[in-house]
Coordinates of C-alpha atoms and ligand atoms in Angstrom, one line a residue:
M1 CA -109.2 80.7 20.9
V2 CA -106.2 80.9 23.1
R3 CA -106.7 80.3 26.8
D4 CA -106.0 83.2 29.1
I5 CA -102.5 83.0 30.6
T6 CA -103.0 84.6 33.9
V7 CA -99.7 83.3 35.5
R8 CA -97.9 86.4 36.9
H9 CA -94.2 86.4 36.5
A10 CA -90.9 88.3 36.9
G11 CA -88.7 88.7 33.9
S12 CA -86.0 86.4 35.4
D13 CA -88.2 83.6 36.6
Q14 CA -86.8 80.1 36.1
I15 CA -88.6 78.0 33.5
K16 CA -88.4 74.7 35.5
S17 CA -90.3 72.9 32.7
D18 CA -93.3 75.3 33.0
F19 CA -93.1 77.9 30.2
R20 CA -96.7 79.2 30.8
G21 CA -96.8 83.0 30.9
K22 CA -93.0 83.3 31.3
D23 CA -90.7 85.8 29.7
I24 CA -87.7 84.4 27.8
V25 CA -85.0 86.9 28.7
S26 CA -81.9 84.9 29.5
L27 CA -80.4 81.4 29.2
D28 CA -80.0 81.6 33.0
Q29 CA -83.7 80.7 33.2
F30 CA -83.1 77.3 31.7
D31 CA -82.2 73.9 33.1
I32 CA -81.7 70.6 31.3
E33 CA -85.3 69.4 31.8
S34 CA -86.7 72.6 30.3
L35 CA -84.5 72.2 27.3
A36 CA -85.5 68.6 26.9
L37 CA -89.2 69.6 27.0
L38 CA -88.7 72.3 24.4
F39 CA -86.7 70.0 22.1
Q40 CA -89.6 67.5 22.2
V41 CA -92.0 70.1 20.9
V42 CA -89.6 71.4 18.1
P43 CA -90.1 68.5 15.7
R44 CA -93.9 68.9 16.0
M45 CA -93.5 72.5 14.9
R46 CA -91.3 71.4 12.0
A47 CA -94.2 69.1 10.9
I48 CA -96.6 72.0 11.1
A49 CA -94.3 74.2 9.1
I50 CA -93.7 71.8 6.3
N51 CA -97.4 70.8 6.1
S52 CA -99.5 73.1 4.0
R53 CA -102.5 72.8 6.3
P54 CA -102.9 75.9 8.5
S55 CA -102.5 75.6 12.3
D56 CA -104.6 77.6 14.7
I57 CA -102.5 77.0 17.8
L58 CA -102.0 80.7 18.4
S59 CA -105.1 82.1 16.8
G60 CA -106.1 85.3 18.5
I61 CA -102.5 86.1 19.6
L62 CA -101.1 89.4 18.4
A63 CA -97.3 89.7 18.8
S64 CA -95.4 93.0 18.6
L65 CA -92.0 92.7 17.1
I66 CA -89.9 95.7 18.2
F67 CA -86.5 95.8 16.8
Y68 CA -84.3 98.7 17.8
E69 CA -81.3 97.1 15.9
P70 CA -81.3 95.6 12.5
S71 CA -82.2 91.9 12.0
T72 CA -83.1 89.6 9.2
R73 CA -83.4 86.1 10.6
T74 CA -84.6 86.7 14.1
R75 CA -87.3 89.2 13.1
C76 CA -88.5 87.2 10.1
S77 CA -88.4 83.9 11.9
F78 CA -90.5 85.3 14.8
E79 CA -93.0 86.7 12.3
A80 CA -93.1 83.5 10.4
A81 CA -93.4 81.4 13.6
I82 CA -96.4 83.4 14.8
N83 CA -98.0 83.3 11.4
Q84 CA -97.4 79.6 11.0
L85 CA -99.4 79.0 14.2
G86 CA -102.3 81.2 13.1
G87 CA -101.4 84.2 15.2
R88 CA -100.6 87.7 13.9
A89 CA -97.5 89.8 14.2
M90 CA -97.2 93.6 14.2
V91 CA -93.7 94.6 13.2
I92 CA -92.5 98.0 14.5
E93 CA -90.1 99.0 11.8
N94 CA -87.1 101.1 12.8
P95 CA -88.5 102.4 16.1
Q96 CA -85.4 104.5 16.7
Q97 CA -86.5 106.7 13.8
F98 CA -90.2 106.3 13.5
S99 CA -91.4 105.8 17.1
S100 CA -91.5 108.4 19.9
F101 CA -88.0 107.1 20.8
A102 CA -86.9 109.8 18.4
K103 CA -88.7 112.4 20.7
G104 CA -86.9 111.1 23.8
E105 CA -89.5 108.6 25.0
S106 CA -88.1 106.0 27.5
L107 CA -88.0 102.2 26.7
E108 CA -90.3 101.7 29.7
D109 CA -93.0 104.0 28.5
A110 CA -92.8 102.6 25.0
I111 CA -93.2 99.0 26.4
C112 CA -96.3 100.1 28.4
T113 CA -97.8 101.3 25.2
Y114 CA -97.0 98.2 23.1
E115 CA -98.2 96.0 26.0
A116 CA -101.7 97.7 25.7
Y117 CA -102.1 96.5 22.2
C118 CA -100.8 93.0 22.1
D119 CA -100.3 89.6 23.7
L120 CA -96.6 89.1 23.2
I121 CA -93.6 91.5 23.0
V122 CA -90.5 90.4 21.1
L123 CA -87.7 93.0 21.7
R124 CA -84.3 93.5 20.2
H125 CA -82.3 96.4 21.7
R126 CA -78.8 97.8 21.8
E127 CA -78.5 98.0 25.5
D128 CA -77.5 95.2 27.9
G129 CA -80.4 94.3 30.1
A130 CA -83.1 96.0 28.0
A131 CA -85.2 92.9 27.7
L132 CA -85.3 92.4 31.4
R133 CA -86.3 96.0 31.9
A134 CA -89.1 95.5 29.4
A135 CA -90.2 92.3 31.0
N136 CA -90.4 94.0 34.4
V137 CA -92.6 96.7 33.0
A138 CA -94.8 94.5 30.8
T139 CA -96.3 92.3 33.5
R140 CA -99.4 91.4 31.5
V141 CA -97.8 89.9 28.5
P142 CA -94.6 87.8 28.0
V143 CA -91.5 89.4 26.6
F144 CA -89.1 87.5 24.4
N145 CA -85.5 88.8 24.2
A146 CA -84.5 88.8 20.5
G147 CA -81.0 89.9 21.5
D148 CA -80.0 92.8 23.8
G149 CA -76.6 94.4 24.0
T150 CA -73.7 92.1 24.0
R151 CA -74.9 89.7 26.7
E152 CA -77.9 87.7 25.7
H153 CA -79.7 86.2 22.7
P154 CA -81.5 83.3 24.3
T155 CA -83.7 82.2 21.4
Q156 CA -80.7 82.1 19.1
A157 CA -78.8 80.0 21.7
L158 CA -81.9 77.6 21.9
L159 CA -81.9 77.1 18.2
D160 CA -78.1 76.6 18.2
L161 CA -78.4 74.1 21.0
F162 CA -81.2 72.3 19.1
T163 CA -79.0 72.2 15.9
V164 CA -76.1 70.6 17.8
Y165 CA -78.5 68.2 19.6
E166 CA -80.1 67.2 16.3
Q167 CA -76.7 66.3 14.9
H168 CA -75.1 64.6 17.9
E169 CA -78.1 63.4 19.8
R170 CA -76.7 64.8 23.0
L171 CA -75.5 68.0 24.6
D172 CA -72.8 66.7 26.9
G173 CA -69.2 65.6 26.4
L174 CA -69.0 67.9 23.3
T175 CA -66.1 70.0 22.0
G176 CA -67.0 73.3 20.3
L177 CA -64.6 75.7 18.5
F178 CA -65.8 79.3 18.6
V179 CA -64.2 81.6 16.2
G180 CA -64.5 85.4 15.8
D181 CA -65.8 88.1 18.1
I182 CA -66.1 86.3 21.4
K183 CA -66.1 89.5 23.4
H184 CA -69.2 91.2 21.9
G185 CA -71.1 88.2 20.4
R186 CA -74.3 87.9 22.4
T187 CA -75.1 84.6 20.6
V188 CA -71.9 83.1 21.8
H189 CA -72.5 84.3 25.4
S190 CA -75.9 82.7 25.6
L191 CA -74.8 79.5 23.8
L192 CA -71.8 79.1 26.2
K193 CA -74.3 79.4 29.1
G194 CA -76.4 76.7 27.6
L195 CA -73.4 74.4 27.1
S196 CA -72.4 75.0 30.7
L197 CA -75.6 73.3 31.9
F198 CA -74.3 69.9 30.6
P199 CA -71.3 67.9 31.9
R200 CA -68.0 67.5 30.2
N201 CA -68.3 70.2 27.5
T202 CA -65.2 72.0 26.2
A203 CA -65.2 75.3 24.4
Y204 CA -62.2 76.5 22.4
L205 CA -62.5 80.3 22.0
M206 CA -60.4 81.5 19.1
S207 CA -60.2 85.3 18.7
P208 CA -57.8 88.1 18.4
T209 CA -56.7 89.3 21.9
E210 CA -58.9 92.4 21.6
L211 CA -62.0 90.3 21.1
A212 CA -61.4 87.6 23.7
L213 CA -64.0 86.8 26.4
D214 CA -63.9 89.1 29.4
F215 CA -62.0 87.5 32.3
D216 CA -65.0 87.7 34.7
H217 CA -67.2 86.1 32.2
L218 CA -64.7 83.3 31.5
K219 CA -64.4 82.6 35.2
E220 CA -68.1 82.5 35.7
L221 CA -68.5 79.9 32.9
Q222 CA -65.7 77.8 34.3
R223 CA -67.4 78.0 37.7
L224 CA -70.5 76.6 36.0
G225 CA -68.5 73.6 34.9
L226 CA -67.5 74.5 31.3
T227 CA -63.9 73.8 30.2
I228 CA -62.7 76.8 28.3
K229 CA -59.5 77.1 26.3
A230 CA -58.8 80.6 24.9
I231 CA -56.6 80.5 21.9
E232 CA -55.3 83.2 19.5
D233 CA -53.6 81.1 16.9
Q234 CA -55.0 78.5 14.4
N235 CA -52.0 76.2 15.1
R236 CA -53.5 75.7 18.6
M237 CA -56.9 74.5 17.3
P238 CA -58.0 71.0 18.4
N239 CA -57.8 68.3 15.8
H240 CA -61.3 67.2 16.6
C241 CA -64.4 69.1 17.4
D242 CA -68.1 68.4 17.3
F243 CA -69.1 71.8 16.0
I244 CA -67.5 75.1 14.9
Y245 CA -69.4 78.3 15.8
C246 CA -68.2 81.1 13.7
T247 CA -69.3 84.7 14.4
R248 CA -69.2 88.2 12.8
I249 CA -66.8 90.8 14.1
Q250 CA -69.3 93.3 15.6
K251 CA -68.1 96.4 13.9
E252 CA -70.7 98.6 15.5
R253 CA -69.4 97.7 19.0
M254 CA -65.8 98.8 18.6
S255 CA -63.7 101.6 17.2
L256 CA -62.9 101.6 13.4
E257 CA -59.2 101.4 14.3
V258 CA -59.7 98.1 16.2
Y259 CA -62.1 96.8 13.5
D260 CA -59.6 97.3 10.7
R261 CA -56.9 95.6 12.7
V262 CA -58.9 92.5 13.6
K263 CA -61.5 92.1 10.9
D264 CA -59.8 89.4 8.7
N265 CA -57.8 87.6 11.4
F266 CA -59.7 84.3 11.0
I267 CA -61.4 83.3 7.7
I268 CA -62.9 79.9 7.3
T269 CA -61.9 78.4 4.0
S270 CA -62.0 74.9 2.5
V271 CA -58.4 74.5 3.7
F272 CA -59.4 75.4 7.2
M273 CA -62.3 72.8 7.0
R274 CA -59.8 70.1 5.9
H275 CA -58.1 70.4 9.3
F276 CA -61.2 68.6 10.6
S277 CA -61.8 65.1 9.2
D278 CA -64.9 64.2 11.1
P279 CA -67.9 64.1 8.7
K280 CA -70.3 64.5 11.7
M281 CA -68.8 67.9 12.7
I282 CA -71.0 70.8 11.8
L283 CA -70.1 74.4 11.0
M284 CA -72.6 76.9 12.4
H285 CA -72.9 80.7 12.2
P286 CA -75.8 82.8 13.6
L287 CA -75.5 85.1 10.5
P288 CA -75.1 87.7 9.1
R289 CA -71.7 86.6 7.8
V290 CA -69.5 89.4 6.4
N291 CA -66.2 87.9 5.3
E292 CA -65.5 85.3 8.0
I293 CA -66.6 82.2 6.1
H294 CA -65.6 82.0 2.4
T295 CA -68.5 81.2 0.1
E296 CA -66.6 78.1 -1.2
V297 CA -67.4 76.5 2.2
D298 CA -71.1 76.8 1.7
A299 CA -71.1 73.6 -0.4
D300 CA -69.4 71.5 2.4
P301 CA -72.2 69.2 3.7
R302 CA -71.0 70.0 7.2
A303 CA -72.0 73.7 6.7
V304 CA -75.4 74.2 8.2
Y305 CA -75.6 78.0 8.6
L306 CA -77.6 78.5 5.5
T307 CA -79.8 75.4 5.8
S308 CA -80.9 73.6 9.0
Q309 CA -79.7 76.2 11.4
I310 CA -81.9 78.9 9.8
R311 CA -84.9 76.6 9.6
N312 CA -84.5 75.5 13.2
G313 CA -84.8 79.2 14.2
M314 CA -88.4 79.2 13.1
Y315 CA -89.3 75.8 14.6
V316 CA -87.8 76.7 18.0
R317 CA -89.5 80.1 18.1
M318 CA -92.8 78.4 17.2
A319 CA -92.3 75.9 20.0
L320 CA -91.4 78.6 22.6
A321 CA -94.5 80.6 21.7
A322 CA -96.8 77.5 21.9
L323 CA -95.4 76.5 25.3
V324 CA -95.6 80.1 26.7
F325 CA -99.2 80.4 25.6
D326 CA -99.9 76.8 27.0
Q327 CA -101.2 75.7 23.6
I328 CA -99.5 72.3 23.1
P329 CA -102.3 69.9 21.9
K330 CA -102.9 67.2 24.5
E331 CA -103.0 64.5 21.8
W332 CA -99.3 65.1 21.2
E333 CA -98.7 63.5 24.6
I334 CA -95.5 65.4 25.3
P335 CA -94.1 64.0 28.5
G336 CA -93.1 66.5 31.2
L337 CA -95.7 69.1 30.3
P338 CA -97.3 70.6 33.5
E339 CA -100.9 69.7 34.1
Ligands
NCD1 C1 -76.7 88.0 15.6 C2 -77.2 89.1 16.5 O1 -77.9 90.0 16.2 O2 -76.7 89.0 17.6 N1 -77.6 87.6 14.6 C3 -78.7 86.9 14.8 O3 -79.6 87.3 15.6 N2 -78.9 85.7 14.2 C4 -75.3 88.1 15.2 C5 -74.7 89.3 14.6 O4 -75.3 90.4 14.5 O5 -73.5 89.2 14.3

């Protein structure tokens, strides 16, 4: 049976290597030490997932997965993660249509209700800041942000950082090429914040002008120490990078006119991939992909978007839940865990 997590928290609390009872709302809550702790737990979760013996680490935990926007990987990987650890998940399908949202109920009232029934809330929402609002209402249970608005998708960024770390065994001194919708891509925004925690990282942001990172956002990341080079032309790509992070053009967040103009500006093909000779480079994508990576690229061993990147999503979410519910077995002897 899971121990009671009685630690009270505010939605934006720093993790500071102590995940117990905390909400996971933004990458702003993380520092290098907390990432290092999380990344030590992830391989343990992989071992549980590939082992057919059941785990009871989260037995007694009921998670509500509330997705106001469509999702395949984030929702299923959370559900799988909770189940893998012996907990149960209640998936609220299409709340915009089938919950009292359709009658005009506020997010706050809906969250109070879900909180009454469960031990963990996982929320995806269309509005910026929705997860923090939910976390500030649900003071009895942790809230995980499964992507809100265009700003944050912290659990995706954590799995992306883990995927880069697994490949390069470090998260500093890296060069990443980001391609696609840099303006609206919440996965990109959270990942850039994560990279800015480490020294000497450089991000090339390649997008059509309409989809470039907002100026204030760019300045903030530079202030945090990230070197940013915004480019609009493939001829200005670096010759070397450690990872490429390709994203979907977020059709639902722009006018059709803009979408039609920008949708096929950058398409990753085998020819594109030949520009980069480093066999250690990886090509990532949070998915779903629409047209931005040609399927011929899927067979490139450097393409990880349909393989390890997806699997890491489940392992990282398992690790986060186990840490937040303070259920890391003592015998794992994970250094840096709070007493
Ligand atoms: C992304 C999202 O929802 O932000 N997908 C994901 O969660 N893996 C990316 C997208 O929708 O383009």
